[in-house]
XYZ file of C-alpha atoms in Angstrom:
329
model
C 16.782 -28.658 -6.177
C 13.925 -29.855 -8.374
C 14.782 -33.695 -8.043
C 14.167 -33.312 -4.542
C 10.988 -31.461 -5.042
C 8.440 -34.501 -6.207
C 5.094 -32.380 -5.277
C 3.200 -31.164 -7.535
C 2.013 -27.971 -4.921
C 5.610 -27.195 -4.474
C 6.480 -26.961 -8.288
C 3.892 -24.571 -8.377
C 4.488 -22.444 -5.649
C 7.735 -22.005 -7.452
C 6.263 -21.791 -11.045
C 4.177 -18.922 -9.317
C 7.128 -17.394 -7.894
C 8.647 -16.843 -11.394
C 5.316 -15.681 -12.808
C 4.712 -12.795 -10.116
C 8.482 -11.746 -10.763
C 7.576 -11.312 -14.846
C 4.983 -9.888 -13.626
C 6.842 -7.049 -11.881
C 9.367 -5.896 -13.988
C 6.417 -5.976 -17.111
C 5.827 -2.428 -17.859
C 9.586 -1.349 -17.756
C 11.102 -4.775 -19.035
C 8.874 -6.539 -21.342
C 11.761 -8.666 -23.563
C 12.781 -10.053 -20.231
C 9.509 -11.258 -18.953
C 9.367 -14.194 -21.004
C 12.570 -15.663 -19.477
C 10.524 -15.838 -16.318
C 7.576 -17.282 -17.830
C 9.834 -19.834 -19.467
C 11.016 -20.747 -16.061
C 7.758 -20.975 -14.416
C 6.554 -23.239 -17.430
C 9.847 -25.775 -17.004
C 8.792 -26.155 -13.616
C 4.971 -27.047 -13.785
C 3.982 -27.447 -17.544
C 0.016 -25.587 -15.994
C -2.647 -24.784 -18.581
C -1.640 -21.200 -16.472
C 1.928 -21.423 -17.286
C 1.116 -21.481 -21.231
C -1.633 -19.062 -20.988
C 0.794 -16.607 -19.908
C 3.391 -17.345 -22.418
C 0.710 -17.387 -24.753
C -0.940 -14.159 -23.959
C 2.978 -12.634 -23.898
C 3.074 -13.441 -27.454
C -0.426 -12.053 -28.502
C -0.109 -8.776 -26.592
C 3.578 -7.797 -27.123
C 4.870 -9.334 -29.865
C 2.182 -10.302 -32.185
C 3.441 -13.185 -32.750
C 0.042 -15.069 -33.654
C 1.093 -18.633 -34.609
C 3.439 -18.832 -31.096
C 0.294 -17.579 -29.356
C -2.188 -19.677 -31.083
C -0.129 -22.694 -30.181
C 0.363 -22.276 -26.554
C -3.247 -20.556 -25.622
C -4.556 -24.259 -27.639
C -2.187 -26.459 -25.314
C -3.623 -24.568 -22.666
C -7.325 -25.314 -23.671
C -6.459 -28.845 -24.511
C -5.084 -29.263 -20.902
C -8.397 -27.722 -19.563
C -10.369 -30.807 -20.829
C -8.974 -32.741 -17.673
C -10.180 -30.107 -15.452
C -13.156 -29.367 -13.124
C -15.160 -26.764 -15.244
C -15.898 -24.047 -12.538
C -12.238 -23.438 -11.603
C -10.331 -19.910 -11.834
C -7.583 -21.471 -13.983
C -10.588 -21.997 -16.280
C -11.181 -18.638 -16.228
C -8.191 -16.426 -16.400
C -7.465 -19.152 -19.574
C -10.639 -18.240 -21.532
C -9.967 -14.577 -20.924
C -6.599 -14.663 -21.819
C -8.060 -16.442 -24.862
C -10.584 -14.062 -25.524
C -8.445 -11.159 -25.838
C -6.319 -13.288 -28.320
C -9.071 -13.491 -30.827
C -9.832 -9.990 -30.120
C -6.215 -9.206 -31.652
C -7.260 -11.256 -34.260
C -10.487 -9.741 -34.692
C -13.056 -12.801 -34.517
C -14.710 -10.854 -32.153
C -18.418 -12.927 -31.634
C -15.938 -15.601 -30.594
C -13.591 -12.954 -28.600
C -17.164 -12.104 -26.779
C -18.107 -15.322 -26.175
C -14.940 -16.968 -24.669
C -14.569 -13.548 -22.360
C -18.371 -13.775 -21.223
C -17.403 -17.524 -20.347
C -14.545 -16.269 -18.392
C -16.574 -13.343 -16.312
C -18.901 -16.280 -15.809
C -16.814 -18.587 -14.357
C -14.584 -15.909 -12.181
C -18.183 -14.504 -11.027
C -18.998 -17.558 -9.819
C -15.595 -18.546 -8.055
C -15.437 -14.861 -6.632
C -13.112 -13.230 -8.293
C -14.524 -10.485 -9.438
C -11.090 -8.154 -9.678
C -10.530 -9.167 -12.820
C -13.935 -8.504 -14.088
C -13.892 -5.055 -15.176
C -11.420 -5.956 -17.213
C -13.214 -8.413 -19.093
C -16.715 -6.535 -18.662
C -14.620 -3.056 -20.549
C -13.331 -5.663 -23.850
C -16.890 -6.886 -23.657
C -18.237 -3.188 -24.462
C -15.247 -2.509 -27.000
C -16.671 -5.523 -28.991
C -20.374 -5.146 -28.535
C -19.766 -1.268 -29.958
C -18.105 -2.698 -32.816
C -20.476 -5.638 -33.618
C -23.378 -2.333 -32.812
C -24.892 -4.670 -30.170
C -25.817 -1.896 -27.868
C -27.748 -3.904 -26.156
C -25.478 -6.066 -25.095
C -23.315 -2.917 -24.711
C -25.205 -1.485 -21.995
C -26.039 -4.343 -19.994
C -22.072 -5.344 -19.760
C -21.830 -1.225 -18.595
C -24.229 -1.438 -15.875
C -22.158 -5.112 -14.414
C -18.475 -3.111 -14.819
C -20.310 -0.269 -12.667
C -21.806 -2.780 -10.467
C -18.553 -4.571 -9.779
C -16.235 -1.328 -9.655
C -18.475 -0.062 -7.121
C -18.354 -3.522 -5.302
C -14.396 -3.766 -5.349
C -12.589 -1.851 -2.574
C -9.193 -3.233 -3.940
C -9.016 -4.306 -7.935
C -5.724 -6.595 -8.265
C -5.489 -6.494 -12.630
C -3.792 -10.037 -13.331
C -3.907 -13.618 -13.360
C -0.510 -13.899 -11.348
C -2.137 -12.244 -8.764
C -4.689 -15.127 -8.288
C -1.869 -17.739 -8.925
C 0.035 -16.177 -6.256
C -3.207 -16.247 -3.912
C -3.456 -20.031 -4.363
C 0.133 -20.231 -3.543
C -0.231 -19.011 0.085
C -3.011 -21.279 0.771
C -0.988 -23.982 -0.599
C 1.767 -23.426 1.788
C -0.983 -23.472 4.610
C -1.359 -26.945 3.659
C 1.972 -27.700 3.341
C 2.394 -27.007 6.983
C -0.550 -29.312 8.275
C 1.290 -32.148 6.547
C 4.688 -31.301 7.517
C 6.525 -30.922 5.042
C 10.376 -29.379 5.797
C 10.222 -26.176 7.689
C 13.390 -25.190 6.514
C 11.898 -25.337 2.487
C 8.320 -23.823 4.081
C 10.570 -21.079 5.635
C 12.007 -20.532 2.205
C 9.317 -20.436 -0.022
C 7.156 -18.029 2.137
C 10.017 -15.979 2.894
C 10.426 -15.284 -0.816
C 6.492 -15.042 -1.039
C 6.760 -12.669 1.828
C 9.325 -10.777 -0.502
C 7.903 -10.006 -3.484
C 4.910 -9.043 -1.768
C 6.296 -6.727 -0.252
C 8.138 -5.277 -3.147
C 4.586 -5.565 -5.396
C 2.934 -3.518 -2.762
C 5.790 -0.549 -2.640
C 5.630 -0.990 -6.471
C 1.676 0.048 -6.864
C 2.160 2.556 -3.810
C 4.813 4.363 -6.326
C 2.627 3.950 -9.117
C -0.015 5.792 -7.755
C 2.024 8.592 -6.826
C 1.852 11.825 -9.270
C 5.414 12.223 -11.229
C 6.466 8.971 -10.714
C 10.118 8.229 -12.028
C 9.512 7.536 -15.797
C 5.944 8.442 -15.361
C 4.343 11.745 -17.540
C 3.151 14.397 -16.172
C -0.519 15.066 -16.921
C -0.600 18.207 -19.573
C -3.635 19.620 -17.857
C -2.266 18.453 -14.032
C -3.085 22.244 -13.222
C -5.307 23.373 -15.086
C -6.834 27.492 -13.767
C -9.274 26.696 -17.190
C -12.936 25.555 -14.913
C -14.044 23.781 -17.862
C -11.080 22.098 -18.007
C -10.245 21.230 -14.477
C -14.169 19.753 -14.916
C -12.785 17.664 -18.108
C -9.994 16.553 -15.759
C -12.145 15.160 -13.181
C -14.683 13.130 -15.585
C -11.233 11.739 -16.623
C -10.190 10.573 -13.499
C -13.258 9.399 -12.560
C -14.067 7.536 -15.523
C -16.906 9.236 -15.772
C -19.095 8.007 -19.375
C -19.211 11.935 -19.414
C -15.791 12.684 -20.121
C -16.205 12.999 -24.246
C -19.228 14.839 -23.647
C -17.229 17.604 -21.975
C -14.262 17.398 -23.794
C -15.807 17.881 -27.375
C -17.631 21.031 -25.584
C -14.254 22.135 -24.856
C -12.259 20.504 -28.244
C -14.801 20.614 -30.745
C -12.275 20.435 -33.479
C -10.202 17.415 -32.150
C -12.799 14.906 -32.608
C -13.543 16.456 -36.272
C -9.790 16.517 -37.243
C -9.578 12.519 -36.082
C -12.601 11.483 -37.961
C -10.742 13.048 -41.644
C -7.971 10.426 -40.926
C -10.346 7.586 -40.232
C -14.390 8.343 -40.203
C -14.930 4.958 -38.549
C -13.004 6.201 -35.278
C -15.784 4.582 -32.277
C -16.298 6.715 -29.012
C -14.425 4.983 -27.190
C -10.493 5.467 -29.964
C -11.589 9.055 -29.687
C -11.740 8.768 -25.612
C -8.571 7.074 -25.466
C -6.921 9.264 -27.746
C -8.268 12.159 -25.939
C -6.510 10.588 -22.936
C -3.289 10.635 -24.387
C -3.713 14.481 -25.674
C -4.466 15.032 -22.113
C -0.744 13.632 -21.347
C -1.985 10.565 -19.016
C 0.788 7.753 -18.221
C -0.577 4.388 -19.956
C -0.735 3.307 -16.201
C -3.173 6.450 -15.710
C -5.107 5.313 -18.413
C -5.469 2.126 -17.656
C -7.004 2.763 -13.976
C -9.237 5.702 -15.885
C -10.826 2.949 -17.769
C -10.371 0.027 -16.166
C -8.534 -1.978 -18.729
C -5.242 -3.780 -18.038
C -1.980 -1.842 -18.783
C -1.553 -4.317 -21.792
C -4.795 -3.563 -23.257
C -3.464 -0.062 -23.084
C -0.490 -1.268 -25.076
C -2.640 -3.169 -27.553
C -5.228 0.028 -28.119
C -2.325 2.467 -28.726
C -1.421 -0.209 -31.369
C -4.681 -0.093 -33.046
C -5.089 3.701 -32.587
C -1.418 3.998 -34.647
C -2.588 1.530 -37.363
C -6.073 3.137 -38.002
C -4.543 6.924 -37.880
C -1.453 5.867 -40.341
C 1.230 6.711 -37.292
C 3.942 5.435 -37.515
C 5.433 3.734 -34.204
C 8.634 6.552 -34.001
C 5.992 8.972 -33.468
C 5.297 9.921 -29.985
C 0.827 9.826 -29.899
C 0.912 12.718 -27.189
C 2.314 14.821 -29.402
C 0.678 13.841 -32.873
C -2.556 14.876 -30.960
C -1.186 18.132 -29.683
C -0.462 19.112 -32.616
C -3.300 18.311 -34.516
């Protein structure tokens, strides 16, 4: 099929086809999402395409030199590009949380301000609070509160703004994709291979949206049930709402509550920041990564990556299940 497919648009409106399938099966089938990303990438060899792959390799598998090199191909390709595009953007972020991993973090901060400025200005402002919450993680570490707060205030400003956040880059790629096909139409391209492509489109749509409806669903299949789901305690039903709200309140309350938790974390590692010991407190209240993620407003593979870090600074080992550990502290 791809000799006959010589356009450019059409190779990626199957690239993106591939990408929005990896990015499906993701939280329950990581090893296999890279075969799709693969796939997408043989098709249209995108500054995208690599991104992905490369951000694969920096979240999941560590794997710093295979991430280094394909996040770099994808800035190298950028240099051809317009400057104010949302490839542009989704790239630099993808790259900033790379050398967040890696813990260059004034150059983590400054690639992922780059990125909120460029997706700001293309409105696309779903992926911001994303990139405004690593902004704060880094700007409590480097103790730039100032920056700290003025990056809180935008993520409020832009939740509040947002009436539906969609968390990924495929997302967007997939977005592009449709309008694509519009134009596909106008210059008439085979309505049998239209048919086709938006049918599929059409498809995993439709499967994405049944997917998130089922995520947000309490017990899940192969979701946890919340420790505290029904809680009679009023202090900590209150605890439980600050935590679904995301409320900057939530450790407040809970050390009222749990004095002794955030004293017992701070003998393992004194340099703990608020925000390990709210995230950690998340997990000891038995919220789904999923959960956590939306608490937050993070991506589910920043999740991933923080329950990393928390393991490494608290000496737990990765057999160890971290709702536990913290129950039984």
């Amino acid at each position: 099929m791809r000799k006959r497919i010589r356009s450019d648009s059409i190779k990626r409106v199957l690239s993106n086809i591939y990408t929005v399938r990896a990015d499906f099966i993701y939280s329950k089938y990581k090893d296999s999402v890279p075969i799709y990303f693969y796939k997408g990438l043989e098709i249209d060899d995108s500054e995208l395409n690599n991104a992905l792959i490369g951000n694969y390799y920096a979240t999941e598998t560590k794997n710093t030199d295979s991430a280094r090199y394909y996040l770099d191909k994808a800035l190298d390709m950028l240099e051809e590009e317009e400057y104010w595009t949302v490839r542009r953007g989704v790239v630099y972020s993808f790259y900033g949380h790379y050398l967040y991993q890696e813990e260059r973090l004034d150059e983590a901060s400054a690639y992922y301000e780059k990125a909120a400025e460029i997706l700001l200005k293309t409105n696309r402002v779903n992926k911001l609070p994303f990139i405004y919450s690593d902004i704060i993680q880094i700007s409590t570490l480097l103790k730039d509160h100032q920056k700290e707060e003025e990056y809180k205030y935008k993520r409020r400003a832009v939740h509040d703004s947002l009436i539906v956040a969609t968390t990924n880059a495929t997302d967007i790629a997939l977005n592009d994709a449709i309008l694509e096909i519009d134009g596909y139409k106008e210059k008439r391209f085979p309505q049998k291979l239209v048919a086709l492509l938006m049918s599929g489109l059409v498809l995993v749509l439709a499967i994405g949206f049944i997917r998130k409806r089922k995520n947000t669903n309490p017990g899940s299949e192969g979701e946890d049930i919340p420790v505290v789901k029904d809680a009679s305690d009023s202090q900590l039903a209150e605890i439980v709402k600050l935590a679904k709200e995301g409320s900057p309140e939530f450790l407040v309350h809970f050390n009222e509550y749990y004095p002794q938790f955030s004293k017992k974390l701070y003998k393992i590692n004194p340099d703990l920041s608020d925000y390990s010991i709210t995230f950690c407190a998340l997990i000891w209240l038995g919220y789904s990564s999923k959960e956590i993620a939306q608490m937050i407003s993070i991506q589910y593979r920043s999740v991933q990556t923080q329950k990393s870090r928390i393991r490494k600074k608290l000496n737990i080992d990765s057999n160890t299940d971290l709702g536990k550990f913290f129950r039984e502290l």
